[in-house]
Amino acid sequence: MKTPDSIAGRADGSRAEGQFYPDKPAPSLRGRLIGLLLAAVAVIAGLQALVTWRTALSETEAVFDGQMERIALSLTGGLAASLLGDDALASGRVARDLIVQVWRADGVMLYRSPSDQLLPPQAVIGFTNIRVGHADFRVYALRTPTQVIQIAQDTATRRQAAGQLALRAVLPIALLAPLLMLIVWGVVTRALAPLDRVRRQLAERRASDLAPIGTAGVPLEVRPLIDELNALLARLAKAWDTLTHFTADAAHELRTPLAALRLQVQGLQRAPDAASRDVAADRLLSGIDRATRLVEQLLALARQEGATPDDAVELDLTELARAAVQDVASAAAARDVRMHLVAPTPVRLQGQPAALAVLLRNLLDNAIRHTPEGGIVQVQTLTGADAAPDRVVLTVEDAGAGVPPAERERVQDRFYRAPGTPGHGSGLGLAIVKSVADQHGARLRLDDSPTLGGLRVTLAW
């Protein structure tokens, strides 16, 4: 029974476990794949851009430092006079964004390039960073026996130049990342195209079309899914065919008893006296009983044909047989039929107790109805060496007229009754037995009873 919590959720807003949410969007395989791949592309592109940016900055700094070092080396070797006589900036030997200062060993400045900034004369040999006024400089100082050469460059200028070079290095990655994302989207869409094709095939089908889905062009990874879906469609087609035939046969078989009931009711209405009405009423009750039994057998057959062996348990077939004999004891006594149960030991097997009880009830009911008054119906269960070469054997024998060998296969079909069969059976008893036997993996065999002379029904596991 559904509780208010299971219908509308709990009072605290939580949901019952396993509850279905029709408003929750189903996850998209395409969206998930594209999202994960695009995220991976974005992360990889970002990391690559970051590494490239930092590498470009580092290499640019190294290039600028090397340039400063080479300029300082080119100004050694008695170049003070030439610097004083020539304009090094005009000649292109010194870059315009560099500050050059040449000091004599005693601290006298020999040369200074045009600049508003004056570097301190006490320089640290090699590379160092200093601050002059409001600007930061990268300085390289080279000492010779006669002079000290200083080359300086504004760090802001260096950063600007380095950033431009790094940007040119990163720009191709930034341009290729969206293109790569577009390629990923196209590849995923193309890879999932077979699933879209299968979806369209199923969407365009009629409800009655249970033909297998074509597997041409389906990738190997998707083939197992299509195979299982085709197997499901095959089972549905078989179930649909069974249901169609069952419905048609049931409608045909119900027509006769219903027509008979109508005639019996009319006979009761037209009865001229009380004695005639009593006879007509008895016939009507007998007809109702036969129709009720037919409906019960139809329901039992429908349940067995739609059942699955998933709920099989270990049971004692001897106890089931004993219970079935007790259930039909009153029906046997009404026909003066004696019931014999030969079951000396418990017989264990895996099965569905309710289904096997239906099987036994139908076997015993058929045997009682076909056994003449004063006859015998015998039920026997065997196991171990007594059942060899089988593991478990169940037999039901009667003293009736039996079934001709040519009819023993046909009588297992639904609604079939062998010619000359006495009584008002529906032809469903052995069909129900066969359905339960198939469900439990048992072999059903009909032959003559060597002791009672009638029919012997054997089920062997």
CSV table of C-alpha atoms in Angstrom, one decimal:
chain,number,residue,atom,x,y,z
A,1,MET,CA,0.0,0.0,0.0
A,2,LYS,CA,1.3,3.4,-0.9
A,3,THR,CA,1.8,5.8,2.0
A,4,PRO,CA,1.6,9.6,1.7
A,5,ASP,CA,5.4,9.7,2.0
A,6,SER,CA,5.8,7.4,-1.0
A,7,ILE,CA,3.4,9.6,-3.1
A,8,ALA,CA,4.4,13.1,-2.2
A,9,GLY,CA,7.7,12.8,-0.5
A,10,ARG,CA,8.5,12.9,3.2
A,11,ALA,CA,7.8,15.9,5.3
A,12,ASP,CA,11.5,16.9,5.5
A,13,GLY,CA,11.7,17.0,1.7
A,14,SER,CA,13.6,13.8,1.3
A,15,ARG,CA,12.4,11.1,-1.1
A,16,ALA,CA,11.8,7.4,-0.6
A,17,GLU,CA,14.5,5.1,-1.9
A,18,GLY,CA,13.8,3.9,-5.5
A,19,GLN,CA,11.1,6.4,-6.1
A,20,PHE,CA,10.7,7.5,-9.7
A,21,TYR,CA,10.9,11.1,-10.6
A,22,PRO,CA,9.2,11.9,-13.9
A,23,ASP,CA,10.3,15.5,-13.7
A,24,LYS,CA,14.0,14.7,-13.4
A,25,PRO,CA,15.8,15.0,-16.8
A,26,ALA,CA,17.4,11.8,-18.0
A,27,PRO,CA,21.2,12.0,-18.4
A,28,SER,CA,22.3,12.4,-22.0
A,29,LEU,CA,25.2,10.2,-23.2
A,30,ARG,CA,26.1,12.6,-25.9
A,31,GLY,CA,26.0,15.6,-23.6
A,32,ARG,CA,28.1,13.7,-21.0
A,33,LEU,CA,30.7,12.6,-23.5
A,34,ILE,CA,30.9,16.0,-25.2
A,35,GLY,CA,31.0,17.8,-21.8
A,36,LEU,CA,33.8,15.5,-20.5
A,37,LEU,CA,35.9,15.7,-23.7
A,38,LEU,CA,35.4,19.5,-24.0
A,39,ALA,CA,36.4,19.9,-20.4
A,40,ALA,CA,39.5,17.8,-21.0
A,41,VAL,CA,40.4,19.8,-24.1
A,42,ALA,CA,39.9,23.1,-22.2
A,43,VAL,CA,42.1,21.9,-19.2
A,44,ILE,CA,44.8,20.6,-21.5
A,45,ALA,CA,44.7,23.8,-23.6
A,46,GLY,CA,44.8,25.9,-20.5
A,47,LEU,CA,47.7,24.0,-19.1
A,48,GLN,CA,49.6,24.1,-22.4
A,49,ALA,CA,48.9,27.9,-22.7
A,50,LEU,CA,50.1,28.4,-19.1
A,51,VAL,CA,53.3,26.4,-19.7
A,52,THR,CA,53.9,28.1,-23.0
A,53,TRP,CA,53.4,31.6,-21.5
A,54,ARG,CA,55.8,30.9,-18.6
A,55,THR,CA,58.3,29.4,-20.9
A,56,ALA,CA,58.1,32.3,-23.4
A,57,LEU,CA,58.6,34.8,-20.5
A,58,SER,CA,61.5,32.9,-19.2
A,59,GLU,CA,63.2,32.5,-22.6
A,60,THR,CA,62.5,36.2,-23.4
A,61,GLU,CA,64.2,37.2,-20.1
A,62,ALA,CA,67.2,35.1,-21.0
A,63,VAL,CA,67.3,36.6,-24.5
A,64,PHE,CA,67.3,40.2,-23.0
A,65,ASP,CA,70.0,39.2,-20.5
A,66,GLY,CA,72.1,37.7,-23.3
A,67,GLN,CA,71.7,40.9,-25.4
A,68,MET,CA,72.9,43.1,-22.5
A,69,GLU,CA,75.9,40.8,-21.9
A,70,ARG,CA,76.9,40.8,-25.5
A,71,ILE,CA,76.6,44.6,-25.7
A,72,ALA,CA,78.8,45.0,-22.7
A,73,LEU,CA,81.4,42.7,-24.2
A,74,SER,CA,81.4,44.6,-27.5
A,75,LEU,CA,82.2,47.8,-25.6
A,76,THR,CA,85.3,46.5,-24.0
A,77,GLY,CA,88.8,47.0,-25.3
A,78,GLY,CA,89.5,50.7,-25.3
A,79,LEU,CA,86.1,51.8,-26.5
A,80,ALA,CA,85.8,54.9,-24.3
A,81,ALA,CA,87.3,57.2,-26.9
A,82,SER,CA,85.1,55.8,-29.7
A,83,LEU,CA,82.0,56.2,-27.5
A,84,LEU,CA,82.9,59.8,-26.8
A,85,GLY,CA,83.6,60.4,-30.5
A,86,ASP,CA,80.7,58.5,-32.0
A,87,ASP,CA,77.0,58.3,-31.3
A,88,ALA,CA,76.6,54.7,-30.4
A,89,LEU,CA,72.8,55.0,-30.5
A,90,ALA,CA,72.8,56.6,-33.9
A,91,SER,CA,75.1,53.8,-35.2
A,92,GLY,CA,72.7,51.1,-34.0
A,93,ARG,CA,75.3,49.4,-31.8
A,94,VAL,CA,73.2,50.1,-28.7
A,95,ALA,CA,69.4,49.6,-28.5
A,96,ARG,CA,67.4,52.7,-27.7
A,97,ASP,CA,65.7,51.1,-24.6
A,98,LEU,CA,69.1,50.4,-23.0
A,99,ILE,CA,71.0,52.7,-20.6
A,100,VAL,CA,74.8,52.5,-21.1
A,101,GLN,CA,77.3,54.0,-18.6
A,102,VAL,CA,81.1,53.5,-18.7
A,103,TRP,CA,83.1,54.4,-15.6
A,104,ARG,CA,86.8,54.6,-15.2
A,105,ALA,CA,88.4,52.6,-12.5
A,106,ASP,CA,88.8,55.7,-10.3
A,107,GLY,CA,85.1,56.5,-10.6
A,108,VAL,CA,85.2,59.1,-13.4
A,109,MET,CA,82.4,58.7,-15.9
A,110,LEU,CA,83.7,58.1,-19.4
A,111,TYR,CA,80.4,57.7,-21.2
A,112,ARG,CA,76.7,58.0,-20.6
A,113,SER,CA,73.9,57.3,-23.1
A,114,PRO,CA,71.1,59.9,-23.3
A,115,SER,CA,68.8,59.1,-20.5
A,116,ASP,CA,67.1,60.8,-17.6
A,117,GLN,CA,68.2,58.1,-15.2
A,118,LEU,CA,71.7,58.0,-13.7
A,119,LEU,CA,72.9,54.6,-12.5
A,120,PRO,CA,75.0,54.4,-9.3
A,121,PRO,CA,78.7,54.2,-10.0
A,122,GLN,CA,79.2,51.4,-7.4
A,123,ALA,CA,77.8,48.5,-9.4
A,124,VAL,CA,77.5,44.9,-8.5
A,125,ILE,CA,79.4,42.9,-11.0
A,126,GLY,CA,77.0,40.6,-13.0
A,127,PHE,CA,73.2,40.8,-13.1
A,128,THR,CA,71.2,42.6,-10.5
A,129,ASN,CA,67.9,44.4,-10.1
A,130,ILE,CA,67.9,48.0,-8.7
A,131,ARG,CA,65.4,50.8,-8.3
A,132,VAL,CA,66.2,54.3,-9.4
A,133,GLY,CA,63.6,56.9,-8.6
A,134,HIS,CA,60.2,55.3,-9.5
A,135,ALA,CA,61.5,52.8,-12.0
A,136,ASP,CA,63.0,49.3,-11.7
A,137,PHE,CA,66.0,48.3,-13.8
A,138,ARG,CA,67.7,45.2,-14.7
A,139,VAL,CA,71.5,46.0,-14.7
A,140,TYR,CA,74.4,44.1,-16.0
A,141,ALA,CA,77.9,45.3,-14.9
A,142,LEU,CA,81.2,44.2,-16.5
A,143,ARG,CA,84.5,45.1,-14.9
A,144,THR,CA,87.8,45.4,-17.0
A,145,PRO,CA,91.2,46.4,-15.8
A,146,THR,CA,90.6,50.0,-16.7
A,147,GLN,CA,86.8,50.6,-16.6
A,148,VAL,CA,83.4,49.4,-15.5
A,149,ILE,CA,80.6,49.0,-18.1
A,150,GLN,CA,77.0,49.2,-17.0
A,151,ILE,CA,74.1,48.1,-19.2
A,152,ALA,CA,70.6,48.7,-17.8
A,153,GLN,CA,67.1,48.2,-19.1
A,154,ASP,CA,63.7,49.2,-17.6
A,155,THR,CA,61.9,46.1,-16.3
A,156,ALA,CA,58.6,47.5,-17.5
A,157,THR,CA,59.9,47.6,-21.0
A,158,ARG,CA,61.2,44.1,-20.7
A,159,ARG,CA,57.9,42.8,-19.3
A,160,GLN,CA,56.0,44.5,-22.1
A,161,ALA,CA,58.2,43.0,-24.8
A,162,ALA,CA,58.2,39.6,-23.1
A,163,GLY,CA,54.4,39.7,-22.8
A,164,GLN,CA,54.0,40.4,-26.5
A,165,LEU,CA,56.3,37.5,-27.4
A,166,ALA,CA,54.5,35.2,-25.0
A,167,LEU,CA,51.1,36.2,-26.4
A,168,ARG,CA,52.2,35.4,-29.9
A,169,ALA,CA,53.3,32.0,-28.7
A,170,VAL,CA,50.0,31.3,-26.9
A,171,LEU,CA,47.7,32.7,-29.6
A,172,PRO,CA,47.8,29.6,-31.8
A,173,ILE,CA,46.7,27.5,-28.9
A,174,ALA,CA,43.9,29.8,-28.1
A,175,LEU,CA,42.8,29.7,-31.7
A,176,LEU,CA,43.1,26.0,-32.1
A,177,ALA,CA,41.2,25.1,-28.9
A,178,PRO,CA,37.7,26.1,-30.2
A,179,LEU,CA,38.4,24.3,-33.4
A,180,LEU,CA,39.5,21.2,-31.5
A,181,MET,CA,36.3,21.4,-29.4
A,182,LEU,CA,34.2,21.6,-32.6
A,183,ILE,CA,36.0,18.5,-33.9
A,184,VAL,CA,35.3,16.7,-30.7
A,185,TRP,CA,31.6,17.6,-30.9
A,186,GLY,CA,31.5,16.3,-34.5
A,187,VAL,CA,33.3,13.1,-33.7
A,188,VAL,CA,31.0,12.3,-30.7
A,189,THR,CA,27.9,13.0,-32.7
A,190,ARG,CA,29.1,10.8,-35.6
A,191,ALA,CA,30.1,8.0,-33.2
A,192,LEU,CA,26.6,8.0,-31.6
A,193,ALA,CA,24.8,8.2,-34.9
A,194,PRO,CA,24.0,4.4,-34.8
A,195,LEU,CA,22.2,4.9,-31.5
A,196,ASP,CA,20.2,7.7,-33.1
A,197,ARG,CA,19.4,5.5,-36.0
A,198,VAL,CA,18.1,2.7,-33.7
A,199,ARG,CA,16.1,5.3,-31.8
A,200,ARG,CA,14.4,6.5,-35.0
A,201,GLN,CA,13.7,2.9,-36.1
A,202,LEU,CA,12.0,2.2,-32.8
A,203,ALA,CA,10.1,5.5,-32.8
A,204,GLU,CA,8.7,4.9,-36.3
A,205,ARG,CA,7.5,1.4,-35.6
A,206,ARG,CA,3.9,0.4,-35.0
A,207,ALA,CA,3.2,-1.1,-31.6
A,208,SER,CA,2.6,-4.5,-33.2
A,209,ASP,CA,6.0,-4.5,-35.1
A,210,LEU,CA,8.3,-6.7,-33.0
A,211,ALA,CA,10.7,-7.6,-35.8
A,212,PRO,CA,14.5,-7.6,-34.9
A,213,ILE,CA,16.4,-4.3,-35.3
A,214,GLY,CA,19.0,-4.3,-38.1
A,215,THR,CA,22.6,-4.4,-37.0
A,216,ALA,CA,24.2,-3.2,-40.3
A,217,GLY,CA,26.8,-0.5,-39.6
A,218,VAL,CA,26.4,-0.8,-35.8
A,219,PRO,CA,29.7,-0.5,-33.9
A,220,LEU,CA,31.0,-3.6,-32.1
A,221,GLU,CA,30.6,-1.8,-28.7
A,222,VAL,CA,26.9,-1.2,-29.4
A,223,ARG,CA,26.2,-4.6,-31.0
A,224,PRO,CA,25.6,-6.4,-27.6
A,225,LEU,CA,23.0,-3.8,-26.7
A,226,ILE,CA,21.2,-4.4,-30.0
A,227,ASP,CA,21.5,-8.1,-29.6
A,228,GLU,CA,19.9,-8.0,-26.2
A,229,LEU,CA,17.2,-5.7,-27.5
A,230,ASN,CA,16.4,-8.1,-30.3
A,231,ALA,CA,16.3,-11.0,-27.9
A,232,LEU,CA,13.8,-9.0,-25.8
A,233,LEU,CA,11.7,-8.2,-28.9
A,234,ALA,CA,11.8,-12.0,-29.8
A,235,ARG,CA,10.4,-12.8,-26.4
A,236,LEU,CA,7.8,-10.1,-26.6
A,237,ALA,CA,6.8,-11.4,-30.1
A,238,LYS,CA,6.5,-14.9,-28.7
A,239,ALA,CA,4.4,-13.7,-25.7
A,240,TRP,CA,2.2,-11.6,-28.0
A,241,ASP,CA,1.6,-14.6,-30.3
A,242,THR,CA,0.8,-16.8,-27.3
A,243,LEU,CA,-1.6,-14.2,-25.9
A,244,THR,CA,-3.3,-13.7,-29.3
A,245,HIS,CA,-3.9,-17.5,-29.7
A,246,PHE,CA,-4.8,-17.9,-26.0
A,247,THR,CA,-7.4,-15.1,-26.3
A,248,ALA,CA,-8.9,-16.5,-29.5
A,249,ASP,CA,-9.0,-20.0,-28.1
A,250,ALA,CA,-10.5,-18.8,-24.8
A,251,ALA,CA,-13.2,-16.8,-26.5
A,252,HIS,CA,-14.1,-19.9,-28.6
A,253,GLU,CA,-14.2,-22.3,-25.7
A,254,LEU,CA,-16.2,-19.9,-23.5
A,255,ARG,CA,-18.9,-19.5,-26.2
A,256,THR,CA,-20.2,-23.1,-25.8
A,257,PRO,CA,-20.7,-23.1,-22.0
A,258,LEU,CA,-22.2,-19.7,-22.0
A,259,ALA,CA,-24.6,-20.7,-24.7
A,260,ALA,CA,-25.5,-23.8,-22.7
A,261,LEU,CA,-26.1,-21.7,-19.6
A,262,ARG,CA,-28.5,-19.5,-21.6
A,263,LEU,CA,-30.5,-22.5,-22.7
A,264,GLN,CA,-30.6,-23.9,-19.2
A,265,VAL,CA,-31.8,-20.6,-17.8
A,266,GLN,CA,-34.5,-20.5,-20.5
A,267,GLY,CA,-35.5,-24.1,-19.6
A,268,LEU,CA,-35.8,-23.1,-16.0
A,269,GLN,CA,-38.0,-20.2,-16.9
A,270,ARG,CA,-40.3,-22.4,-19.0
A,271,ALA,CA,-40.5,-25.3,-16.5
A,272,PRO,CA,-44.3,-26.1,-16.1
A,273,ASP,CA,-44.1,-27.4,-12.5
A,274,ALA,CA,-41.8,-27.5,-9.4
A,275,ALA,CA,-40.3,-30.9,-10.3
A,276,SER,CA,-39.3,-29.7,-13.8
A,277,ARG,CA,-37.9,-26.5,-12.2
A,278,ASP,CA,-35.7,-28.5,-9.8
A,279,VAL,CA,-34.3,-30.6,-12.7
A,280,ALA,CA,-33.6,-27.5,-14.7
A,281,ALA,CA,-32.0,-25.8,-11.7
A,282,ASP,CA,-29.7,-28.8,-11.1
A,283,ARG,CA,-28.6,-28.7,-14.7
A,284,LEU,CA,-28.0,-24.9,-14.4
A,285,LEU,CA,-25.8,-25.4,-11.3
A,286,SER,CA,-23.9,-28.2,-13.1
A,287,GLY,CA,-23.4,-25.9,-16.1
A,288,ILE,CA,-22.2,-23.0,-13.8
A,289,ASP,CA,-19.7,-25.4,-12.2
A,290,ARG,CA,-18.3,-26.4,-15.5
A,291,ALA,CA,-18.0,-22.8,-16.7
A,292,THR,CA,-16.4,-21.9,-13.4
A,293,ARG,CA,-13.8,-24.7,-13.7
A,294,LEU,CA,-13.1,-23.6,-17.3
A,295,VAL,CA,-12.4,-20.0,-16.2
A,296,GLU,CA,-10.2,-21.2,-13.3
A,297,GLN,CA,-8.2,-23.4,-15.7
A,298,LEU,CA,-7.9,-20.5,-18.1
A,299,LEU,CA,-6.5,-18.3,-15.3
A,300,ALA,CA,-4.2,-21.1,-14.2
A,301,LEU,CA,-2.8,-21.6,-17.7
A,302,ALA,CA,-2.3,-17.8,-18.2
A,303,ARG,CA,-0.4,-17.6,-14.9
A,304,GLN,CA,1.8,-20.5,-15.7
A,305,GLU,CA,2.6,-19.4,-19.3
A,306,GLY,CA,3.6,-15.9,-18.0
A,307,ALA,CA,5.5,-17.2,-14.9
A,308,THR,CA,9.3,-17.1,-14.5
A,309,PRO,CA,11.5,-19.6,-12.6
A,310,ASP,CA,13.1,-16.8,-10.5
A,311,ASP,CA,11.3,-17.7,-7.3
A,312,ALA,CA,12.2,-21.4,-7.2
A,313,VAL,CA,12.9,-22.8,-3.8
A,314,GLU,CA,13.9,-26.2,-2.4
A,315,LEU,CA,10.8,-28.3,-1.7
A,316,ASP,CA,9.6,-31.8,-0.9
A,317,LEU,CA,7.6,-33.2,-3.8
A,318,THR,CA,6.3,-36.0,-1.6
A,319,GLU,CA,4.6,-33.5,0.8
A,320,LEU,CA,3.1,-31.6,-2.2
A,321,ALA,CA,1.7,-34.9,-3.6
A,322,ARG,CA,0.2,-35.8,-0.2
A,323,ALA,CA,-1.4,-32.3,0.1
A,324,ALA,CA,-2.8,-32.6,-3.5
A,325,VAL,CA,-4.3,-36.0,-2.7
A,326,GLN,CA,-6.0,-34.6,0.4
A,327,ASP,CA,-7.4,-31.7,-1.7
A,328,VAL,CA,-9.1,-34.0,-4.2
A,329,ALA,CA,-10.3,-36.5,-1.6
A,330,SER,CA,-13.9,-35.2,-1.6
A,331,ALA,CA,-14.1,-35.2,-5.4
A,332,ALA,CA,-12.7,-38.8,-5.5
A,333,ALA,CA,-15.1,-39.9,-2.8
A,334,ALA,CA,-18.0,-38.5,-4.8
A,335,ARG,CA,-17.1,-40.8,-7.7
A,336,ASP,CA,-16.1,-43.7,-5.4
A,337,VAL,CA,-12.5,-43.5,-6.6
A,338,ARG,CA,-9.8,-44.7,-4.3
A,339,MET,CA,-6.6,-42.7,-4.0
A,340,HIS,CA,-3.3,-44.5,-3.5
A,341,LEU,CA,-0.1,-42.5,-2.6
A,342,VAL,CA,3.2,-44.4,-2.9
A,343,ALA,CA,5.8,-42.1,-1.5
A,344,PRO,CA,8.0,-43.8,1.1
A,345,THR,CA,10.7,-41.1,1.3
A,346,PRO,CA,11.0,-37.3,0.9
A,347,VAL,CA,11.9,-36.2,-2.6
A,348,ARG,CA,13.8,-32.9,-2.6
A,349,LEU,CA,14.0,-30.6,-5.7
A,350,GLN,CA,14.1,-27.0,-6.7
A,351,GLY,CA,10.8,-25.5,-7.9
A,352,GLN,CA,7.8,-23.3,-7.3
A,353,PRO,CA,5.5,-24.8,-4.8
A,354,ALA,CA,2.3,-23.1,-6.1
A,355,ALA,CA,3.0,-24.1,-9.7
A,356,LEU,CA,3.7,-27.7,-8.8
A,357,ALA,CA,0.6,-27.8,-6.7
A,358,VAL,CA,-1.4,-26.7,-9.7
A,359,LEU,CA,0.3,-29.4,-11.8
A,360,LEU,CA,-0.6,-32.1,-9.3
A,361,ARG,CA,-4.2,-30.9,-8.9
A,362,ASN,CA,-4.8,-31.0,-12.6
A,363,LEU,CA,-3.2,-34.4,-13.0
A,364,LEU,CA,-5.3,-35.8,-10.2
A,365,ASP,CA,-8.5,-34.1,-11.4
A,366,ASN,CA,-8.0,-35.6,-14.9
A,367,ALA,CA,-7.3,-39.0,-13.4
A,368,ILE,CA,-10.4,-38.9,-11.2
A,369,ARG,CA,-12.7,-37.7,-14.0
A,370,HIS,CA,-11.5,-40.5,-16.4
A,371,THR,CA,-11.6,-43.3,-13.8
A,372,PRO,CA,-14.8,-45.3,-13.6
A,373,GLU,CA,-16.6,-45.6,-10.3
A,374,GLY,CA,-14.9,-47.9,-7.9
A,375,GLY,CA,-11.6,-47.5,-9.7
A,376,ILE,CA,-8.1,-46.5,-8.4
A,377,VAL,CA,-5.8,-43.5,-9.0
A,378,GLN,CA,-2.2,-44.0,-7.9
A,379,VAL,CA,0.4,-41.3,-7.2
A,380,GLN,CA,4.0,-42.2,-6.8
A,381,THR,CA,7.2,-40.2,-6.2
A,382,LEU,CA,10.7,-41.7,-6.7
A,383,THR,CA,14.2,-40.5,-6.2
A,384,GLY,CA,17.7,-41.9,-6.0
A,385,ALA,CA,18.2,-45.4,-7.4
A,386,ASP,CA,14.5,-46.0,-7.7
A,387,ALA,CA,14.3,-43.1,-10.2
A,388,ALA,CA,17.3,-44.1,-12.3
A,389,PRO,CA,18.3,-43.0,-14.8
A,390,ASP,CA,16.5,-39.8,-13.7
A,391,ARG,CA,17.0,-37.9,-10.5
A,392,VAL,CA,13.3,-37.5,-9.5
A,393,VAL,CA,10.2,-39.1,-11.0
A,394,LEU,CA,6.5,-38.4,-10.4
A,395,THR,CA,3.8,-40.7,-11.9
A,396,VAL,CA,0.0,-40.5,-11.8
A,397,GLU,CA,-1.9,-43.6,-13.0
A,398,ASP,CA,-5.6,-44.1,-13.5
A,399,ALA,CA,-7.9,-47.0,-14.4
A,400,GLY,CA,-9.7,-45.2,-17.2
A,401,ALA,CA,-9.8,-45.9,-20.9
A,402,GLY,CA,-6.4,-44.3,-21.5
A,403,VAL,CA,-5.3,-42.2,-24.5
A,404,PRO,CA,-4.4,-43.8,-27.9
A,405,PRO,CA,-0.7,-43.4,-28.8
A,406,ALA,CA,-1.6,-41.3,-31.8
A,407,GLU,CA,-3.3,-38.7,-29.6
A,408,ARG,CA,-0.8,-38.5,-26.8
A,409,GLU,CA,1.0,-35.5,-28.3
A,410,ARG,CA,-2.2,-33.7,-29.3
A,411,VAL,CA,-3.9,-33.9,-25.9
A,412,GLN,CA,-1.1,-31.7,-24.5
A,413,ASP,CA,-2.3,-28.9,-26.7
A,414,ARG,CA,-4.7,-26.3,-25.3
A,415,PHE,CA,-8.4,-27.0,-25.6
A,416,TYR,CA,-7.8,-30.3,-27.4
A,417,ARG,CA,-9.9,-33.3,-26.3
A,418,ALA,CA,-9.3,-36.7,-27.8
A,419,PRO,CA,-12.3,-38.1,-29.8
A,420,GLY,CA,-14.6,-40.2,-27.7
A,421,THR,CA,-13.4,-38.7,-24.4
A,422,PRO,CA,-16.2,-39.0,-21.8
A,423,GLY,CA,-17.2,-36.1,-19.6
A,424,HIS,CA,-17.2,-32.4,-20.1
A,425,GLY,CA,-13.6,-31.4,-19.8
A,426,SER,CA,-12.1,-28.3,-21.2
A,427,GLY,CA,-9.0,-29.8,-22.7
A,428,LEU,CA,-6.7,-27.5,-20.6
A,429,GLY,CA,-5.6,-29.9,-17.8
A,430,LEU,CA,-2.6,-31.5,-19.6
A,431,ALA,CA,-1.8,-28.2,-21.3
A,432,ILE,CA,-1.3,-26.7,-17.8
A,433,VAL,CA,0.7,-29.7,-16.7
A,434,LYS,CA,3.0,-29.3,-19.8
A,435,SER,CA,3.5,-25.6,-19.1
A,436,VAL,CA,4.5,-26.2,-15.5
A,437,ALA,CA,6.8,-29.1,-16.5
A,438,ASP,CA,8.5,-27.0,-19.2
A,439,GLN,CA,9.0,-24.2,-16.7
A,440,HIS,CA,10.7,-26.6,-14.2
A,441,GLY,CA,12.8,-28.5,-16.8
A,442,ALA,CA,10.9,-31.7,-16.4
A,443,ARG,CA,10.1,-34.2,-19.2
A,444,LEU,CA,6.4,-35.1,-19.7
A,445,ARG,CA,5.6,-38.6,-21.0
A,446,LEU,CA,2.2,-40.3,-21.5
A,447,ASP,CA,1.9,-44.1,-21.8
A,448,ASP,CA,-0.2,-47.0,-20.7
A,449,SER,CA,-0.4,-47.9,-17.0
A,450,PRO,CA,1.0,-51.4,-16.5
A,451,THR,CA,-0.9,-52.0,-13.3
A,452,LEU,CA,-4.2,-50.1,-13.6
A,453,GLY,CA,-4.7,-50.3,-17.4
A,454,GLY,CA,-5.5,-46.7,-17.9
A,455,LEU,CA,-3.2,-43.7,-18.6
A,456,ARG,CA,0.1,-43.2,-16.9
A,457,VAL,CA,1.5,-39.6,-16.8
A,458,THR,CA,5.3,-39.4,-15.9
A,459,LEU,CA,7.3,-36.3,-15.1
A,460,ALA,CA,11.1,-36.9,-14.8
A,461,TRP,CA,13.7,-34.5,-13.7
